[in-house]
Each structure stands twice: as C-alpha cells, then as structure tokens.
Coordinates of C-alpha atoms in Angstrom, one line a residue:
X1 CA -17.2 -48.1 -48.6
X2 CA -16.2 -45.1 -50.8
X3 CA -12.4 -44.2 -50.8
X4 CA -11.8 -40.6 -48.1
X5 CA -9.3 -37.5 -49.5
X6 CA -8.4 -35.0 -47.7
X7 CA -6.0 -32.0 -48.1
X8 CA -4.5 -30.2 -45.3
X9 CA -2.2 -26.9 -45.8
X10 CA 0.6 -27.5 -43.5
X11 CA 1.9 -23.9 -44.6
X12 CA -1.2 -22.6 -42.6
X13 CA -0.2 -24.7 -39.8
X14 CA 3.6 -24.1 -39.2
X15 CA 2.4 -20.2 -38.3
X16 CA 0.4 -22.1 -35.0
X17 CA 2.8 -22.5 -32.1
X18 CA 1.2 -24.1 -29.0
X19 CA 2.9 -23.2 -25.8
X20 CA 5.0 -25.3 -24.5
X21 CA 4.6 -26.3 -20.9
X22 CA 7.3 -25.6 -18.8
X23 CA 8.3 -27.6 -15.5
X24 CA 9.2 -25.6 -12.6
X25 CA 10.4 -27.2 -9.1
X26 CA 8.4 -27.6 -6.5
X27 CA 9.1 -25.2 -3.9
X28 CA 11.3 -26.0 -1.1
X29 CA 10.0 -24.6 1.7
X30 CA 6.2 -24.0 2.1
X31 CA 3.8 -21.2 0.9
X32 CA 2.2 -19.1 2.6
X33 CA -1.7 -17.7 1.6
X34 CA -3.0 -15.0 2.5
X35 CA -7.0 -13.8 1.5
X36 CA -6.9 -10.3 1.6
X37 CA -10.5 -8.2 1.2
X38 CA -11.1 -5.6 -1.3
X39 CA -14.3 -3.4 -1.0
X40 CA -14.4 -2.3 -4.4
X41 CA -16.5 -0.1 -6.7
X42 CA -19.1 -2.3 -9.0
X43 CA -17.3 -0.7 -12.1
X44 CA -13.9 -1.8 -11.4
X45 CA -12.2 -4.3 -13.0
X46 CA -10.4 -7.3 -11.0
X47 CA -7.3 -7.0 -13.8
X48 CA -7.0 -3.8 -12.7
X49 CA -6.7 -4.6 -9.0
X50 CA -4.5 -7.6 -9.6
X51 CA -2.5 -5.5 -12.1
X52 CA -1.9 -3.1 -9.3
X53 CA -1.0 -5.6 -7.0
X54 CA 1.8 -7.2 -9.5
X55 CA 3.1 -3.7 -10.1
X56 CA 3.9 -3.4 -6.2
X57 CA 7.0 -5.9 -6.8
X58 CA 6.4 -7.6 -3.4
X59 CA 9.8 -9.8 -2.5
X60 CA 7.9 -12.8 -1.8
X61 CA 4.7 -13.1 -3.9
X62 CA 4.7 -16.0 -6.0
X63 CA 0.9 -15.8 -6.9
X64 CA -2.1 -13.2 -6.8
X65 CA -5.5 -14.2 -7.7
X66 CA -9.1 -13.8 -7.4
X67 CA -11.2 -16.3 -5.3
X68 CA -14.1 -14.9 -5.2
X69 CA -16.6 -11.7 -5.8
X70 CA -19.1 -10.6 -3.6
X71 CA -22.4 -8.4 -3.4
X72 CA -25.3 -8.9 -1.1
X73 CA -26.3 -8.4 2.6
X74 CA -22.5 -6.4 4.5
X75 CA -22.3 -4.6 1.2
X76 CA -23.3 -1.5 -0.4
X77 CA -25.1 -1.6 -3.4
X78 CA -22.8 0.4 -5.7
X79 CA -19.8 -1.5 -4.0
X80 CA -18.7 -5.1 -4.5
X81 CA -16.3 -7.2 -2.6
X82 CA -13.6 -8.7 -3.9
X83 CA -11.6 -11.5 -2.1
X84 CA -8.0 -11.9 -3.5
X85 CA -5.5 -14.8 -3.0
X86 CA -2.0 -14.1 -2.5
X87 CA 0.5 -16.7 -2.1
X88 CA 4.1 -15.7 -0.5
X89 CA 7.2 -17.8 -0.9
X90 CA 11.0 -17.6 -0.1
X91 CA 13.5 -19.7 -1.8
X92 CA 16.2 -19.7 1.0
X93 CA 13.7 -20.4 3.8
X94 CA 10.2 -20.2 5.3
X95 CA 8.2 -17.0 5.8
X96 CA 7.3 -16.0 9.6
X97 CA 3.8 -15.1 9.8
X98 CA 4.8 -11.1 10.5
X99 CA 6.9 -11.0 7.3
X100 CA 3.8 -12.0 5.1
X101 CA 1.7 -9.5 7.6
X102 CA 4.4 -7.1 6.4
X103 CA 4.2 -7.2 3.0
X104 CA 0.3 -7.6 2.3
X105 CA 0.0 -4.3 4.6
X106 CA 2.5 -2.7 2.3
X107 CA -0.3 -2.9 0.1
X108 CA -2.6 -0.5 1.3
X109 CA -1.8 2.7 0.2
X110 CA -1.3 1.8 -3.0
X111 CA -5.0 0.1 -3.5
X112 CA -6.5 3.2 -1.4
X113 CA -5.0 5.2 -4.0
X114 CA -6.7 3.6 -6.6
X115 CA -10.1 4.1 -4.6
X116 CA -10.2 0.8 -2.9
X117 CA -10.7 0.1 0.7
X118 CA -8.4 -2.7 1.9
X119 CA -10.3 -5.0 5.0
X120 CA -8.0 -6.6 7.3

C-alpha cells in the first residue's frame, strides 16, 4: 500500500474552542413543573415568548421551555397554541404548590401585554 500525508494547520485550530461542560449539583429538594398554555398569534415567535418569560426574573424558575405547539380543532385559524414548560426550584427547601401557582400567575399581565392570552 502507498505511503498517506497529510497536513493539518493547527494555527486554524487553536481559534476553535469547544465548550466545556460544566457539572452542576443535583438539586436538593425537588422541582416543581408547571405546563402553562399560551394562545398565541401564528406569527409569533416562541423566543420571543420564552424571552419574555426570562425577563420576568421569577425567584424560583430554574427552567422555561417549549413542549409543544399546537393548531387544529379548539383553535382559531390565525392563532396557535403554545404549551410552555416551566420548572420551579428553591435551594433552601421545597416549593408549596400555591407558591409555584403564585408565580406562574405573576405572569399574565406581562404575556397579555405582549398580545398573548394566558389559559389556566
């Protein structure tokens, strides 16, 4: 078999920087999740209503994410609805139920004032 050369530019490679995975504890008390339901425009963008959701600084929110999207029969047809995941944890102890209540229903006005309808 013939001989194989390469050449590889390591200066190219030293500007790559992978991130580096971090390890977090696991928490010590349970989280709590909570679905929430957005009825939503078709043109808006989840970012957008996560974004708004991470700018309301919520004490206990560890997560926010979206599970799953949703047109079809229940919904209008220039609507869509938007199911978000939001995950609640305390450091010092475990959440009550009315607490985590508390906190996602802080969250109303400000997603109504962005032209969303919050479902409970």
């Amino acid at each position: 078999e013939a001989p194989v050369t390469f050449h590889v530019d390591l200066q190219s490679l030293l500007g790559i920087r992978a991130e580096v995975p971090r390890f977090s504890a696991p928490a010590r008390y349970p989280s709590v999740e909570y679905h929430l339901n957005v009825l939503a425009p078709q043109h808006t963008y989840v970012q957008d209503v996560l974004a708004q959701i991470g700018e309301a600084s919520l004490d206990c929110l560890v997560r926010h994410t979206l599970r799953a999207v949703y047109t079809g029969q229940g919904v209008p047809a220039d609507k869509k609805r938007l199911t978000l995941e939001l995950e609640f944890n305390h450091a010092q102890r475990s959440l009550t139920h009315e607490e985590t209540l508390s906190q996602v229903q802080s969250l109303r006005p400000r997603l109504e004032s962005a032209g969303l309808v919050v479902e409970f």
